[in-house]
N, CA and C of each residue as an Amber inpcrd file, in Angstrom:
protein
   564
   0.7460000  -1.2960000   0.1930000   0.1380000   0.2090000   0.0000000
   0.8640000   1.2770000   0.2130000   2.0970000   1.1970000   0.6740000
   2.8580000   2.4220000   1.0170000   3.1670000   2.8320000  -0.7170000
   3.6200000   1.7110000  -1.3000000   4.5960000   1.7660000  -2.7600000
   3.4520000   2.7650000  -3.1700000   1.9720000   2.2750000  -3.5120000
   1.1880000   2.6110000  -4.3020000   0.9920000   4.2960000  -3.8670000
   0.8360000   4.3890000  -2.3580000   0.4990000   6.0970000  -2.1460000
   1.5650000   6.7260000  -2.4330000   2.9280000   6.1100000  -2.3330000
   4.2390000   7.0580000  -2.7610000   4.1460000   7.3170000  -4.3030000
   3.5720000   6.5770000  -5.0970000   3.6580000   6.8090000  -6.3550000
   2.4480000   7.7410000  -6.6420000   1.4430000   7.5170000  -6.1600000
   0.0030000   8.5110000  -6.5950000   0.7800000  10.1290000  -5.8510000
   1.4940000   9.9860000  -4.6920000   2.1880000  11.3080000  -3.9640000
   2.9330000  11.8920000  -5.0870000   3.8480000  11.1910000  -6.0620000
   4.7870000  11.8750000  -6.6340000   3.8140000  12.4550000  -8.0410000
   2.6590000  11.7010000  -8.5190000   1.9810000  11.9310000  -9.4390000
   1.2160000  13.2090000  -9.2500000   0.5230000  13.2270000  -8.2230000
   0.0970000  14.3310000  -7.4130000   0.7410000  15.5380000  -7.6390000
   2.1450000  15.4440000  -6.8460000   2.9980000  16.7170000  -6.5140000
   3.0370000  17.3870000  -7.8580000   3.5460000  16.4430000  -8.8310000
   4.2990000  17.2410000  -9.9070000   3.2300000  17.8080000 -10.8490000
   1.7250000  17.5410000 -10.4060000   0.6770000  17.7400000 -11.0860000
   0.1600000  19.3880000 -10.5540000   0.9530000  19.8150000  -9.4810000
   0.4410000  20.7530000  -8.5590000   0.9930000  22.0340000  -8.9760000
   1.9050000  22.3080000  -9.9590000   2.3800000  23.4160000 -10.9700000
   3.9290000  23.7420000  -9.9870000   4.2710000  23.1590000  -9.3990000
   5.4720000  22.9660000  -8.5650000   6.7490000  22.8550000  -9.3430000
   6.4240000  22.0670000 -10.1050000   7.9740000  21.2630000 -11.4060000
   7.7900000  21.9990000 -12.4220000   8.3650000  21.8470000 -13.2210000
   8.3250000  22.4730000 -14.7130000   7.5700000  21.5850000 -15.3260000
   6.6820000  22.5030000 -15.8800000   5.7570000  21.5840000 -16.7770000
   5.4560000  22.2550000 -18.1440000   4.7560000  21.7610000 -19.1000000
   4.6310000  21.7930000 -20.6570000   4.3470000  23.0260000 -21.0620000
   4.6370000  23.3300000 -22.1920000   3.8170000  24.4530000 -23.0830000
   2.5660000  23.5870000 -23.9170000   1.2880000  23.5630000 -24.1870000
   0.6390000  23.2120000 -24.9970000   0.9130000  23.6050000 -26.3570000
   1.2850000  23.0290000 -27.3090000   1.2540000  23.0400000 -28.6880000
  -0.1110000  23.1090000 -29.4090000  -0.5290000  24.1240000 -29.7580000
  -2.1990000  24.5190000 -29.7040000  -2.4680000  24.8070000 -31.5490000
  -3.2670000  23.5680000 -32.0010000  -3.9530000  23.6570000 -32.9490000
  -5.3630000  23.7980000 -33.2710000  -5.9270000  24.0240000 -31.6040000
  -7.3260000  24.1150000 -31.6360000  -7.6100000  25.6320000 -31.9320000
  -8.9120000  25.8430000 -31.8920000  -9.4020000  27.5880000 -31.7320000
  -9.1590000  28.2070000 -30.7290000  -8.7230000  29.3130000 -30.9910000
  -8.7220000  30.6790000 -29.7190000 -10.0320000  30.6810000 -29.4190000
 -10.4070000  31.1230000 -27.9080000 -11.5330000  31.3160000 -27.2650000
 -11.2310000  32.5770000 -26.3530000 -12.6880000  33.4960000 -25.9180000
 -12.2590000  34.6440000 -25.4170000 -13.0200000  34.0510000 -24.1720000
 -12.2080000  34.6410000 -22.6740000 -13.4580000  33.9640000 -21.4430000
 -14.1610000  35.3180000 -20.9660000 -15.0270000  35.1380000 -20.6830000
 -15.9840000  36.2580000 -20.4670000 -15.1250000  37.2050000 -19.1250000
 -15.7460000  38.0900000 -18.6790000 -15.5730000  38.8100000 -17.4510000
 -15.4420000  38.2760000 -16.5350000 -16.6560000  37.7360000 -16.4870000
 -16.8360000  36.5570000 -15.1530000 -15.5530000  35.5660000 -15.0550000
 -15.4880000  34.9310000 -16.0830000 -14.4500000  33.7260000 -15.9070000
 -12.9550000  34.3700000 -15.6830000 -12.9130000  35.4120000 -16.5420000
 -11.4670000  36.1680000 -15.9470000 -11.3280000  36.5910000 -14.7380000
 -12.6660000  36.8880000 -13.9360000 -12.3110000  37.4450000 -12.7830000
 -12.0930000  36.1140000 -12.0230000 -12.6590000  35.2450000 -11.9440000
 -12.5180000  33.6130000 -11.3860000 -11.3100000  33.0870000 -11.7060000
 -10.7840000  33.0920000 -12.5790000  -9.4130000  32.7970000 -12.4890000
  -8.1990000  33.5950000 -12.4070000  -8.3520000  35.1460000 -12.2710000
  -7.4060000  36.1020000 -11.1290000  -7.7530000  35.5010000  -9.9420000
  -8.6230000  35.4000000  -9.6000000  -8.6210000  35.4160000  -7.9340000
  -8.1620000  33.6520000  -7.5760000  -8.2990000  32.9040000  -8.3950000
  -7.7130000  31.2790000  -8.2820000  -6.0100000  31.8450000  -8.2740000
  -5.5050000  32.6520000  -8.9590000  -4.2020000  32.9420000  -9.0090000
  -4.0090000  33.4760000  -7.9540000  -4.5280000  34.6420000  -7.5210000
  -3.7950000  35.1950000  -6.2390000  -4.2600000  34.4380000  -5.1840000
  -5.1640000  33.4000000  -4.8590000  -4.9350000  32.4990000  -3.8830000
  -3.8870000  31.5330000  -4.2870000  -3.5320000  30.9980000  -5.1550000
  -2.3950000  30.1820000  -5.3420000  -1.0560000  31.0580000  -4.8930000
  -0.8430000  32.4010000  -5.5120000   0.1660000  33.2430000  -5.2760000
   0.3080000  33.5600000  -3.7020000  -0.4120000  33.5150000  -3.1590000
  -0.4830000  33.9860000  -1.5820000  -0.1820000  32.7310000  -0.6810000
  -0.4870000  31.3740000  -1.4570000  -0.3900000  30.3290000  -0.5350000
   1.3700000  30.2080000  -0.5940000   1.8060000  30.1320000  -1.8040000
   3.4270000  30.3400000  -2.2440000   3.9800000  31.1910000  -1.4130000
   3.4860000  32.4010000  -1.0870000   4.1460000  33.6530000  -0.6630000
   4.1390000  33.0770000   0.7610000   3.1730000  32.6340000   1.1980000
   3.0200000  31.8980000   2.9530000   3.5830000  30.6760000   3.4090000
   4.3510000  30.2260000   2.2060000   5.1530000  28.7810000   1.9400000
   3.9030000  27.7460000   2.3880000   2.8070000  27.8380000   2.0160000
   1.9930000  26.9050000   2.0770000   1.7420000  26.1040000   1.0260000
   2.7070000  25.3750000   0.8940000   2.7550000  24.7350000  -0.6510000
   1.9150000  23.5560000  -0.5100000   1.6330000  22.9750000   0.2450000
   1.2030000  21.4930000  -0.1500000  -0.5490000  21.8920000  -0.1270000
  -1.0470000  23.3240000   0.4100000  -2.2650000  23.5930000   0.3210000
  -2.7870000  23.5590000  -1.3300000  -1.4480000  23.6650000  -2.3900000
  -1.5480000  23.9840000  -3.6460000  -2.3230000  22.9760000  -4.2750000
  -2.6100000  21.2960000  -3.7920000  -3.1030000  20.5880000  -4.0290000
  -4.6460000  20.6750000  -4.3740000  -5.3250000  21.8260000  -3.6290000
  -6.1170000  21.9480000  -3.9330000  -6.6310000  22.8880000  -5.4940000
  -5.7120000  23.0080000  -6.1650000  -5.5520000  23.4980000  -7.3470000
  -5.9110000  22.3900000  -8.2780000  -5.9680000  21.1710000  -7.8610000
  -5.8190000  20.0010000  -8.8470000  -7.5540000  19.2770000  -8.7050000
  -8.0810000  19.2430000  -9.7750000  -9.5540000  18.8120000  -9.9550000
  -9.6320000  17.8350000  -9.1910000 -11.0760000  17.7840000  -8.6060000
 -11.1500000  16.4230000  -7.4220000 -11.4850000  14.8900000  -8.5970000
 -11.6120000  15.3290000 -10.0610000 -12.1050000  14.2750000 -10.9780000
 -10.7390000  13.9160000 -11.2590000  -9.7240000  14.6420000 -11.4310000
  -8.5200000  14.0330000 -11.4570000  -7.8610000  13.4650000 -10.8170000
  -7.9500000  13.7080000  -9.4410000  -7.7570000  12.8950000  -8.1920000
  -8.3030000  11.7950000  -7.9290000  -9.3520000  11.7730000  -8.5920000
 -10.0890000  10.4040000  -8.3060000  -9.7820000   9.4110000  -9.1740000
  -9.7270000  10.2290000 -10.6640000  -8.9280000   8.9820000 -11.7800000
  -7.8410000   8.3730000 -11.2270000  -6.7580000   8.9890000 -10.4130000
  -5.2710000   8.4750000 -10.4250000  -5.9500000   7.8830000  -8.8350000
  -6.3130000   8.1440000  -8.1160000  -6.8650000   7.2890000  -7.1820000
  -7.5000000   5.9610000  -7.5290000  -8.4680000   5.9470000  -8.3760000
  -8.6710000   4.5950000  -9.1320000  -7.6480000   3.5710000  -9.6920000
  -6.8780000   4.6240000 -10.5920000  -5.9590000   3.3890000 -11.0520000
  -4.9360000   2.9550000  -9.8090000  -4.4050000   3.3630000  -9.0740000
  -3.5810000   3.0630000  -8.0880000  -4.7840000   2.1690000  -6.9030000
  -5.7210000   2.2360000  -7.0440000  -6.7510000   1.2980000  -6.3780000
  -6.9840000   1.5850000  -4.3980000  -6.6980000   2.9750000  -4.2460000
  -7.0050000   3.7020000  -3.2400000  -8.0980000   4.4690000  -3.2770000
  -8.5450000   5.3900000  -2.0510000  -9.6710000   6.2270000  -1.9620000
  -8.7720000   7.5660000  -2.3980000  -9.6520000   8.6450000  -3.3130000
  -9.3080000   9.9030000  -3.4350000  -8.6800000  10.3930000  -1.9020000
  -9.5910000  10.5160000  -0.8060000  -8.6020000  11.1430000   0.3980000
  -6.9890000  10.1000000   0.3710000  -6.8340000   9.0490000   0.2710000
  -5.6940000   8.4750000   0.5250000  -4.9550000   9.1010000  -0.8530000
  -5.5460000   9.6190000  -1.8450000  -4.2040000  10.1450000  -2.8530000
  -4.1490000  11.3320000  -2.5190000  -4.9780000  12.2000000  -2.1210000
  -5.0680000  13.4240000  -1.4680000  -3.7450000  13.8870000  -0.4080000
  -4.0640000  12.8790000   0.4810000  -3.0590000  12.8080000   1.7690000
  -1.7600000  12.7130000   1.2920000  -1.6860000  11.3790000   0.3640000
   0.0610000  11.1910000  -0.0780000   0.6270000  12.0820000  -1.3490000
  -0.4400000  12.9610000  -1.7320000   0.2640000  14.0960000  -2.3730000
   0.6970000  15.3190000  -1.3390000  -0.1460000  15.6920000  -0.6620000
  -0.0840000  16.2600000   0.7470000   1.5630000  16.2860000   1.2730000
   1.7290000  14.9280000   1.5930000   2.9920000  14.5190000   2.0200000
   4.0390000  14.6300000   0.9800000   4.1350000  14.7280000  -0.2320000
   4.7250000  14.5420000  -1.3240000   5.5630000  15.9250000  -1.3240000
   4.4220000  16.7820000  -1.4550000   4.7380000  18.1500000  -1.5570000
   5.7110000  18.6890000  -0.6500000   5.0990000  18.6790000   0.8660000
   6.1420000  18.5740000   1.8740000   7.6130000  18.2970000   1.6060000
   7.3500000  17.1980000   1.5980000   8.5790000  16.7060000   1.1570000
   9.6780000  17.1490000   0.4020000   8.9940000  17.2190000  -0.7050000
   9.6810000  17.8450000  -2.0360000  10.3610000  19.2680000  -1.6710000
   9.2320000  19.9670000  -1.2510000   9.2680000  21.9860000  -0.7880000
  10.0080000  21.8300000   0.3150000  10.5130000  20.9280000   1.1420000
  11.2170000  20.6200000   2.2800000  12.8280000  21.4150000   1.2400000
  13.1050000  20.6110000   0.5530000  14.6960000  20.5430000  -0.0130000
  14.7510000  22.1110000  -1.1640000  13.5360000  22.6060000  -1.2250000
  13.4020000  23.7800000  -1.9220000  13.0270000  25.3570000  -1.4430000
  13.9380000  26.3700000  -1.8150000  13.1860000  27.8560000  -1.5580000
  12.8280000  28.4090000  -2.8290000  11.5590000  28.6950000  -3.1300000
  10.9030000  29.8410000  -4.1720000  11.5960000  31.0950000  -3.8640000
  12.5020000  31.4090000  -4.8640000  12.8050000  32.9840000  -4.7560000
  11.9570000  33.7340000  -5.4720000  11.3730000  33.1630000  -6.3210000
  10.0770000  33.9630000  -7.7220000   8.9960000  33.1090000  -8.0570000
   7.9820000  33.5600000  -8.0080000   7.1430000  33.0450000  -8.2240000
   5.9750000  33.9950000  -8.8650000   5.8480000  33.8780000 -10.1810000
   5.1470000  34.9090000 -11.1090000   4.2700000  34.0980000 -11.9830000
   2.9170000  34.5860000 -12.4980000   2.2410000  33.6120000 -12.9000000
   1.6610000  34.8860000 -14.2720000   2.1670000  34.7210000 -15.2610000
   2.0920000  35.8730000 -16.4190000   0.5820000  35.9820000 -16.9070000
  -0.4560000  36.6060000 -16.2970000  -1.7700000  37.1310000 -16.4680000
  -1.8620000  37.2290000 -18.1020000  -0.9950000  38.6360000 -18.1360000
  -1.2820000  39.0600000 -19.4410000  -0.8480000  38.0730000 -20.9320000
   0.0040000  37.5120000 -20.4980000   0.5430000  36.3610000 -21.6200000
  -0.6530000  35.0770000 -21.7830000  -1.2810000  34.8960000 -20.7200000
  -2.1950000  34.0680000 -20.8310000  -2.9490000  33.3370000 -22.3960000
  -2.8710000  32.3750000 -22.6260000  -3.4700000  31.8940000 -23.6830000
  -4.6860000  31.3070000 -23.9680000  -5.9700000  31.6140000 -24.2580000
  -7.2360000  30.3140000 -24.4820000  -7.9430000  29.9240000 -25.7930000
  -8.0920000  28.7080000 -25.5260000  -8.1460000  28.0170000 -26.1410000
  -9.6030000  26.9530000 -25.7940000 -10.2130000  26.2120000 -27.1020000
 -11.1370000  25.4180000 -26.6710000 -10.5330000  24.1700000 -27.2640000
 -10.8920000  22.9300000 -26.3670000 -10.4380000  21.8870000 -26.5240000
 -11.2210000  21.1910000 -28.2510000 -10.7980000  20.0810000 -28.5430000
 -11.0020000  19.6730000 -29.9710000 -12.5750000  19.6110000 -30.1940000
 -12.9480000  18.9430000 -29.0740000 -14.5920000  18.3240000 -29.2250000
 -15.4210000  20.0880000 -28.9670000 -14.6510000  20.9820000 -28.6850000
 -15.4970000  22.0430000 -28.5110000 -16.1270000  22.2540000 -27.1690000
 -16.1060000  21.3340000 -26.1960000 -16.8780000  21.4940000 -25.1670000
 -16.2470000  22.0790000 -23.9790000 -14.7620000  22.6680000 -23.8300000
 -14.4680000  23.3640000 -22.7060000 -13.5290000  23.9640000 -23.3690000
 -13.1680000  25.4900000 -22.7630000 -12.3120000  26.2810000 -22.5490000
 -11.4010000  25.9320000 -21.4110000  -9.8720000  26.0150000 -22.0390000
  -8.9310000  26.1900000 -21.1990000  -7.7420000  27.4930000 -21.6170000
  -7.1550000  27.5640000 -20.3890000  -6.1600000  28.3760000 -20.7250000
  -4.5930000  28.0270000 -20.2890000  -3.5680000  28.5430000 -20.8710000
  -2.4010000  28.3100000 -20.7160000  -1.9700000  29.5480000 -20.1860000
  -1.3690000  29.2450000 -18.8740000  -0.5300000  30.5880000 -18.2920000
   0.9740000  30.1290000 -18.1940000   2.2360000  31.1820000 -18.2870000
   3.1440000  30.6120000 -17.8690000   3.5720000  30.9200000 -16.5720000
   4.1610000  29.7040000 -15.7890000   4.4530000  30.0010000 -14.6260000
   5.8810000  30.5530000 -14.2230000   6.4240000  31.4720000 -14.1460000
   7.8430000  31.8920000 -13.7390000   8.4600000  31.4830000 -12.4910000
   9.4370000  30.7480000 -12.2640000   9.8960000  30.6650000 -10.9760000
  11.3630000  30.4210000 -10.9930000  12.0840000  31.0680000  -9.9330000
  13.5030000  31.0470000  -9.5800000  13.3600000  30.1780000  -8.3530000
  13.9250000  29.3570000  -8.4330000  14.4240000  28.3490000  -6.7940000
  15.4310000  27.9640000  -6.9090000  15.9600000  27.3160000  -5.5590000
  16.8660000  27.4900000  -4.8280000  16.9550000  26.1380000  -4.1350000
  18.1490000  25.1530000  -4.1710000  18.0320000  23.8770000  -3.6740000
  19.3310000  23.7520000  -3.4660000  20.1110000  23.2440000  -2.1680000
  21.1530000  23.1560000  -2.0280000  22.2890000  24.0290000  -2.7510000
  22.0560000  25.2580000  -2.8240000  22.6890000  25.9900000  -3.3080000
  22.9110000  26.7810000  -4.8530000  22.0320000  25.8160000  -5.6730000
  21.7980000  25.8050000  -6.7190000  20.4890000  26.5390000  -7.1380000
  20.6540000  27.6250000  -7.9200000  19.8350000  27.8410000  -8.5260000
  19.1350000  27.5430000  -9.7360000  18.1040000  27.6090000 -10.1680000
  17.0600000  27.1490000 -11.3050000  16.0160000  27.9970000 -11.7690000
  16.1730000  28.5460000 -12.7790000  14.9950000  28.9620000 -13.3120000
  13.8770000  28.5270000 -14.2940000  12.4000000  28.4900000 -13.9720000
  11.7310000  27.6730000 -14.4240000  10.4630000  28.2130000 -14.8500000
  10.3840000  28.0000000 -16.2790000   9.0020000  28.7190000 -16.9180000
   8.5090000  27.4420000 -17.3880000   7.2290000  27.6650000 -16.7680000
   6.3310000  26.4380000 -16.6560000   4.8560000  26.2460000 -17.1110000
   4.6720000  26.7550000 -18.5200000   2.9330000  26.8240000 -18.7100000
   2.1340000  26.0700000 -18.2670000   1.0160000  26.2750000 -17.6830000
   0.3750000  25.8370000 -16.8260000  -0.7290000  25.5810000 -17.2410000
  -1.8380000  24.6300000 -17.0990000  -3.3560000  24.3440000 -17.8550000
  -4.1700000  24.9540000 -16.8870000  -4.7900000  25.8310000 -17.1080000
  -5.8700000  26.4510000 -16.5090000  -7.3380000  25.9220000 -16.9910000
  -8.6190000  25.3060000 -16.1110000  -9.7720000  25.4510000 -17.0510000
 -11.1900000  25.1960000 -15.3330000 -12.0420000  25.5370000 -15.8530000
 -12.9520000  25.3660000 -14.7590000 -13.8350000  23.6980000 -14.7350000
 -14.3500000  23.6530000 -13.8300000 -15.0910000  22.4760000 -13.6360000
 -15.9660000  22.3940000 -12.7080000 -17.2360000  22.4740000 -13.0260000
 -18.2290000  22.5700000 -12.0370000 -18.3550000  24.1070000 -11.7040000
 -17.9040000  25.0880000 -12.1340000 -17.8400000  26.3750000 -11.3900000
 -16.4790000  26.8250000 -11.1600000 -15.5310000  26.0910000 -11.0500000
 -14.3700000  26.3380000 -10.0630000 -13.0440000  26.2580000 -10.8150000
 -12.0220000  27.2580000 -10.8550000 -11.0030000  26.8240000 -11.8760000
  -9.7890000  26.2480000 -10.8660000  -9.4490000  25.5330000 -11.4540000
  -8.5330000  24.2210000 -11.6160000  -7.1730000  24.6820000 -12.3860000
  -5.8700000  24.6680000 -11.7460000  -4.9930000  24.9650000 -12.4060000
  -3.8140000  23.4490000 -12.1420000  -3.0410000  23.0850000 -12.9750000
  -2.0680000  22.1380000 -13.2490000  -1.2200000  22.1730000 -14.3260000
  -0.0120000  21.2670000 -13.9680000   0.7070000  21.1150000 -15.3190000
   0.4430000  19.5970000 -15.7740000   0.9510000  19.0150000 -16.8190000
   0.9110000  18.0330000 -17.4840000   2.1280000  17.5650000 -18.2220000
   3.2380000  18.0070000 -17.0270000   5.0760000  17.7380000 -17.2500000
   4.9720000  16.2680000 -18.1190000   4.7460000  15.1580000 -18.0040000
   5.0850000  14.2680000 -18.6530000   4.0870000  13.3120000 -18.8300000
   4.3000000  12.6370000 -19.5870000   3.2550000  11.5950000 -20.4320000
   2.0670000  11.0490000 -19.7770000   2.7250000  10.5100000 -18.7680000
   1.5100000  10.2600000 -17.5720000   0.9610000  10.7310000 -16.9120000
   1.2400000  12.0110000 -16.9560000   0.4380000  13.2790000 -16.0440000
  -0.6700000  13.5120000 -17.1880000  -0.3900000  13.9080000 -18.3610000
  -1.3480000  13.9380000 -19.4700000  -2.0860000  12.8220000 -20.0100000
  -1.8830000  11.4200000 -19.4780000  -2.6080000  10.3960000 -19.5290000
  -3.5550000  10.4780000 -18.4640000  -3.4230000  10.9520000 -17.0480000
  -4.1460000  10.6970000 -16.1940000  -5.3390000  11.9480000 -16.4730000
  -4.7380000  13.2460000 -17.3480000  -5.6290000  14.5230000 -17.4150000
  -6.9050000  13.9830000 -18.5350000  -6.2570000  12.9650000 -19.3930000
  -7.2980000  12.8180000 -20.7220000  -7.9350000  11.5840000 -20.0870000
  -7.6700000  10.8890000 -19.1340000  -8.7940000   9.5690000 -18.8870000
  -9.6380000  10.4480000 -17.8920000  -9.4210000  11.6070000 -17.0470000
 -10.5850000  12.4570000 -16.4700000 -11.2250000  13.2670000 -17.1700000
 -10.7540000  13.6090000 -18.0520000 -11.3310000  14.5990000 -19.1680000
 -11.1170000  14.4220000 -20.6710000 -11.5890000  13.2090000 -20.9870000
 -11.6670000  12.9140000 -22.3740000 -11.6530000  14.1590000 -23.2880000
 -12.3090000  14.8350000 -22.9520000 -12.1670000  16.2300000 -23.8910000
 -10.8320000  16.8100000 -24.5370000 -10.3030000  16.5370000 -23.7410000
  -8.4690000  17.0060000 -23.8100000  -7.6750000  16.2280000 -24.6070000
  -8.3740000  14.4690000 -25.2020000  -7.9760000  14.1950000 -26.2920000
  -7.5960000  14.7340000 -27.5640000  -6.2130000  14.6450000 -28.3270000
  -5.8500000  15.4830000 -29.2470000  -5.2410000  16.5420000 -29.2070000
  -4.9860000  17.2910000 -27.5850000  -4.1430000  18.1260000 -27.5580000
  -2.7950000  17.8630000 -27.0860000  -1.5460000  18.1050000 -27.7820000
  -0.7700000  17.5790000 -27.4800000   0.1860000  18.3760000 -26.4230000
   0.9180000  18.1540000 -26.0670000   2.0160000  18.8280000 -24.5280000
   2.9820000  18.8150000 -25.1870000   3.8250000  19.6780000 -24.5340000
   5.4030000  19.9810000 -25.1200000   5.9820000  20.3450000 -23.7480000
   7.1200000  19.6390000 -23.4080000   7.9630000  20.4200000 -22.1780000
   8.3180000  22.1940000 -21.7860000   8.1030000  22.4150000 -20.6380000
   8.6770000  23.7900000 -20.2490000   9.7870000  23.8330000 -20.3550000
  10.6080000  24.8110000 -19.6360000  12.2330000  25.0310000 -19.7340000
  12.6430000  25.1130000 -18.2580000  13.6810000  24.5270000 -17.5710000
  14.4570000  24.7360000 -16.8040000  15.9510000  25.1260000 -17.1110000
  16.4080000  25.7080000 -16.3010000  17.9330000  26.4920000 -16.4120000
  18.3920000  26.7000000 -15.5360000  19.6310000  26.0390000 -15.0280000
  20.5160000  26.3490000 -13.9320000  21.1290000  27.5990000 -13.6060000
  21.2660000  28.4210000 -13.0920000  21.3830000  29.9200000 -13.1070000
  22.8420000  30.0830000 -12.5310000  23.9750000  30.1540000 -12.8830000
  25.0350000  30.5270000 -12.3060000  25.3090000  31.8020000 -11.3910000
């Protein structure tokens, strides 16, 4: 059981926006968010930024959609609560070794699209971070996926193919959206 929970934790921790994330290669139609949707998205970005500023990194798990957490839990044969708890522990463990020096989500550069089936709008937001761990500084530019589900905005990365696959299992409308990696550079 511990091994499965550890795997879940790693998957969810990577999906929390704390790791380098991909840019999405877009061939899908562009969309325009309503004023209410923009306001809701900006409020969630403000909430995330405040958590990072306060050092509450594990709280960022709440930015992952419950449907995604349930899909991952089902895959590993545990409950959603167990999956969430494992992810909270993993984020705390990972972030105990890292200091975030700069955390900025580029709202002005947000790009809005529609899934290939036309059912869901989504936004790509560049997350710019400067991290330090064991005296090494890393600059990461991580385009993150933002979308609304049941009236709530969620943000996540899909850094590796497994993460993207969990997204597509939970939200099949993302089938056909391709993902490319973000960037991480060591700063000397």
